[in-house]
CSV table of C-alpha atoms and ligand atoms in Angstrom, one decimal:
chain,number,residue,atom,x,y,z
A,1,MET,CA,4.0,-17.5,1.8
A,2,VAL,CA,4.8,-20.9,0.3
A,3,GLY,CA,3.3,-22.0,-3.0
A,4,GLY,CA,3.3,-21.1,-6.6
A,5,HIS,CA,1.3,-20.7,-9.8
A,6,ILE,CA,2.7,-21.2,-13.3
A,7,VAL,CA,1.4,-18.6,-15.7
A,8,ALA,CA,1.9,-18.1,-19.5
A,9,ASP,CA,4.4,-15.3,-19.3
A,10,GLY,CA,6.3,-12.8,-17.2
A,11,SER,CA,3.9,-9.9,-17.6
A,12,LEU,CA,1.0,-12.0,-16.5
A,13,ALA,CA,3.1,-13.4,-13.5
A,14,ASN,CA,3.9,-9.8,-12.4
A,15,LEU,CA,0.3,-8.8,-12.8
A,16,GLU,CA,-0.9,-11.7,-10.8
A,17,GLY,CA,1.7,-11.2,-8.1
A,18,LEU,CA,0.6,-7.6,-7.6
A,19,TRP,CA,-3.0,-8.6,-7.7
A,20,TYR,CA,-2.5,-11.1,-4.9
A,21,ALA,CA,-0.6,-8.6,-2.8
A,22,ARG,CA,-3.3,-5.9,-3.4
A,23,ASN,CA,-6.1,-8.2,-2.4
A,24,ILE,CA,-4.4,-9.7,0.7
A,25,LYS,CA,-3.2,-6.3,2.0
A,26,SER,CA,-6.7,-4.8,1.7
A,27,LEU,CA,-8.3,-7.5,3.8
A,28,PRO,CA,-7.6,-6.0,7.2
A,29,PHE,CA,-9.3,-2.7,6.1
A,30,ALA,CA,-12.2,-4.7,4.7
A,31,MET,CA,-12.6,-6.7,7.9
A,32,LYS,CA,-12.6,-3.4,9.9
A,33,ALA,CA,-15.3,-2.0,7.6
A,34,VAL,CA,-17.5,-5.2,8.0
A,35,ASP,CA,-17.0,-5.7,11.7
A,36,PRO,CA,-14.4,-3.5,13.6
A,37,THR,CA,-14.2,-6.0,16.5
A,38,ILE,CA,-12.3,-8.4,14.2
A,39,VAL,CA,-9.3,-6.1,14.2
A,40,ALA,CA,-10.2,-4.2,17.4
A,41,GLY,CA,-7.7,-1.7,18.6
A,42,LYS,CA,-5.5,-1.7,15.5
A,43,THR,CA,-4.4,1.6,13.9
A,44,ASP,CA,-4.3,2.0,10.1
A,45,TRP,CA,-0.5,1.5,10.3
A,46,GLU,CA,-1.0,-1.7,12.2
A,47,LEU,CA,-3.6,-2.9,9.7
A,48,SER,CA,-1.2,-2.2,6.9
A,49,ASN,CA,1.5,-4.3,8.5
A,50,MET,CA,-0.3,-7.5,9.5
A,51,SER,CA,1.5,-10.6,8.2
A,52,THR,CA,-0.2,-12.7,5.5
A,53,LYS,CA,-0.7,-15.5,8.1
A,54,GLU,CA,-2.4,-13.1,10.6
A,55,ILE,CA,-4.6,-11.9,7.9
A,56,MET,CA,-5.6,-15.3,6.5
A,57,ASP,CA,-6.2,-16.7,10.0
A,58,LEU,CA,-8.7,-13.9,10.7
A,59,VAL,CA,-10.3,-14.4,7.3
A,60,GLU,CA,-10.7,-18.1,8.1
A,61,ALA,CA,-12.1,-17.4,11.5
A,62,ASN,CA,-14.7,-15.1,9.9
A,63,GLY,CA,-15.6,-17.3,7.0
A,64,ASP,CA,-19.3,-16.6,7.5
A,65,LYS,CA,-18.7,-12.9,6.5
A,66,ILE,CA,-16.4,-13.6,3.5
A,67,ASP,CA,-18.7,-12.2,0.8
A,68,GLU,CA,-19.1,-8.9,2.8
A,69,ILE,CA,-15.4,-8.8,3.4
A,70,LYS,CA,-14.6,-9.3,-0.3
A,71,ALA,CA,-17.0,-6.6,-1.2
A,72,LYS,CA,-15.2,-4.1,1.1
A,73,SER,CA,-11.7,-5.2,-0.1
A,74,ALA,CA,-9.6,-4.1,-3.0
A,75,ARG,CA,-11.7,-6.5,-5.1
A,76,GLY,CA,-14.6,-4.1,-4.4
A,77,GLY,CA,-12.4,-1.2,-5.4
A,78,LYS,CA,-12.0,-0.1,-1.7
A,79,ASN,CA,-8.9,1.4,0.0
A,80,LEU,CA,-6.6,1.2,-3.0
A,81,ASP,CA,-4.9,4.4,-1.7
A,82,LYS,CA,-4.0,2.8,1.6
A,83,LEU,CA,-2.0,-0.2,0.4
A,84,GLY,CA,1.3,1.4,0.1
A,85,LYS,CA,4.4,1.3,-2.1
A,86,TRP,CA,5.6,-1.4,-4.4
A,87,LEU,CA,9.4,-1.5,-4.5
A,88,VAL,CA,11.1,-2.9,-7.6
A,89,PRO,CA,14.7,-2.8,-8.8
A,90,GLN,CA,15.5,0.2,-10.9
A,91,THR,CA,15.9,-2.1,-13.9
A,92,LYS,CA,12.3,-2.9,-13.6
A,93,HIS,CA,10.5,-4.4,-16.5
A,94,TYR,CA,7.8,-2.1,-17.8
A,95,SER,CA,5.2,-4.7,-17.0
A,96,TRP,CA,5.3,-3.6,-13.4
A,97,LEU,CA,4.0,-0.2,-14.3
A,98,LYS,CA,1.4,-1.7,-16.5
A,99,ALA,CA,0.3,-4.0,-13.7
A,100,ALA,CA,0.1,-1.1,-11.2
A,101,ASP,CA,-2.0,0.8,-13.7
A,102,ILE,CA,-4.3,-2.1,-14.5
A,103,ILE,CA,-5.0,-3.2,-10.9
A,104,GLY,CA,-5.7,0.3,-9.9
A,105,ILE,CA,-3.1,1.1,-7.3
A,106,GLY,CA,-1.6,3.7,-9.6
A,107,LEU,CA,1.9,4.3,-11.1
A,108,ASP,CA,2.9,6.6,-8.2
A,109,GLN,CA,3.0,3.6,-5.9
A,110,VAL,CA,5.8,1.9,-7.7
A,111,ILE,CA,9.2,2.9,-6.3
A,112,PRO,CA,12.4,2.1,-8.1
A,113,VAL,CA,15.2,0.8,-5.9
A,114,PRO,CA,18.8,1.7,-7.2
A,115,VAL,CA,20.9,-1.2,-8.4
A,116,ASP,CA,24.6,-1.9,-7.7
A,117,SER,CA,27.4,-2.1,-10.2
A,118,ASN,CA,26.3,-5.7,-11.0
A,119,TYR,CA,22.8,-4.4,-11.8
A,120,ARG,CA,21.4,-6.2,-8.7
A,121,MET,CA,19.0,-4.4,-6.3
A,122,ASP,CA,21.3,-2.5,-3.9
A,123,ILE,CA,20.3,-4.0,-0.5
A,124,ASN,CA,21.6,-0.9,1.4
A,125,GLU,CA,19.5,1.4,-0.8
A,126,LEU,CA,16.5,-0.9,-0.3
A,127,GLU,CA,16.9,-0.8,3.5
A,128,LYS,CA,17.3,3.0,3.4
A,129,ILE,CA,14.0,3.3,1.4
A,130,VAL,CA,12.2,0.9,3.8
A,131,ARG,CA,13.4,3.0,6.8
A,132,GLU,CA,12.3,6.3,5.1
A,133,LEU,CA,8.9,4.9,4.4
A,134,ALA,CA,8.6,3.5,7.9
A,135,SER,CA,9.6,6.9,9.4
A,136,THR,CA,6.5,8.5,7.7
A,137,GLU,CA,4.3,5.4,8.4
A,138,THR,CA,4.0,4.9,4.6
A,139,PRO,CA,3.0,1.2,4.2
A,140,ILE,CA,4.9,-1.2,1.9
A,141,LEU,CA,2.7,-3.3,-0.2
A,142,GLY,CA,5.6,-5.5,-1.4
A,143,ILE,CA,9.2,-5.8,-2.5
A,144,VAL,CA,10.1,-7.4,-5.8
A,145,GLY,CA,13.3,-9.5,-6.2
A,146,VAL,CA,14.1,-10.3,-9.8
A,147,VAL,CA,15.8,-13.6,-10.7
A,148,GLY,CA,17.2,-12.7,-14.1
A,149,SER,CA,16.5,-9.2,-15.2
A,150,THR,CA,15.6,-8.6,-18.9
A,151,GLU,CA,18.7,-6.8,-20.1
A,152,GLU,CA,21.5,-8.1,-17.9
A,153,GLY,CA,20.2,-11.4,-16.5
A,154,ALA,CA,21.0,-10.0,-13.0
A,155,VAL,CA,19.8,-12.0,-10.0
A,156,ASP,CA,18.8,-10.0,-7.0
A,157,GLY,CA,19.9,-11.1,-3.5
A,158,ILE,CA,16.7,-12.9,-2.6
A,159,ASN,CA,18.2,-14.1,0.7
A,160,GLU,CA,19.1,-10.6,1.7
A,161,ILE,CA,15.7,-9.3,0.8
A,162,ALA,CA,14.1,-12.1,2.7
A,163,GLU,CA,16.2,-11.2,5.7
A,164,LEU,CA,15.0,-7.7,5.5
A,165,VAL,CA,11.4,-8.9,5.3
A,166,ASP,CA,12.1,-11.0,8.4
A,167,CYS,CA,13.4,-7.9,10.1
A,168,LYS,CA,16.8,-9.5,10.8
A,169,ILE,CA,18.6,-6.5,9.5
A,170,ASN,CA,19.0,-4.0,12.4
A,171,PRO,CA,16.0,-5.4,14.1
A,172,ASN,CA,15.5,-2.5,16.5
A,173,ALA,CA,14.7,0.1,14.0
A,174,VAL,CA,12.6,-2.1,11.7
A,175,ARG,CA,10.9,-4.1,14.4
A,176,THR,CA,9.7,-1.1,16.4
A,177,LYS,CA,7.7,-0.1,13.4
A,178,LYS,CA,6.3,-3.6,12.9
A,179,ILE,CA,6.7,-3.6,9.2
A,180,SER,CA,5.3,-6.4,7.1
A,181,PHE,CA,5.1,-6.7,3.4
A,182,LEU,CA,4.8,-9.3,0.7
B,1,PLP,C1,11.9,-9.4,-15.1
B,1,PLP,C2,10.9,-9.5,-16.2
B,1,PLP,N1,9.6,-9.3,-15.9
B,1,PLP,C3,8.6,-9.4,-16.9
B,1,PLP,C4,9.0,-9.8,-18.2
B,1,PLP,C5,7.9,-9.8,-19.2
B,1,PLP,O1,7.8,-11.1,-19.7
B,1,PLP,P1,6.9,-11.5,-20.9
B,1,PLP,O2,7.5,-10.8,-22.1
B,1,PLP,O3,6.9,-13.0,-21.0
B,1,PLP,O4,5.5,-11.0,-20.7
B,1,PLP,C6,10.3,-10.0,-18.5
B,1,PLP,C7,10.6,-10.3,-19.9
B,1,PLP,O5,11.8,-10.4,-20.3
B,1,PLP,C8,11.3,-9.8,-17.5
B,1,PLP,O6,12.6,-10.0,-17.8
């Protein structure tokens, strides 16, 4: 996704980021509830792993049903338990937990990813967690890369995280599971 929105502070930015992810990732389930033919043949796992573009294209193509779709989405309080895990570096700012609480996905969905000796998110540990979740078909709502952590000013390897998102790391194992997250 390309774009941005400047907000008043970090906590609000985190809350807004998680809110966007929650809403977008709930749309496939909402479309299925409104008109199953929109996402015909997709399993829950496949619905959880549609890309943002795929989702938004379908929403656009079904603009006449947008109010019904919204009502059946996370914005209507639906399917919050199906959205999956939110992965953040172990050094996570407590605003992530507050955000998960406020938007209703629950604190249990936030998974801390171990950091390396430079306090950056350990990309190997991240990949391990992604694989473990995929092996049990547990969806990933999103992965957070921090550019300047609160205590250490550590900058996570955003490129490496993006590569993992693009399934460039060990493509076979990741691709076969068709994982997609924000
Ligand atoms: C990574 C991170 N997220 C969120 C926050 C919260 O920011 P604020 O205090 O502006 O709400 C901070 C604050 O230092 C931070 O470092």
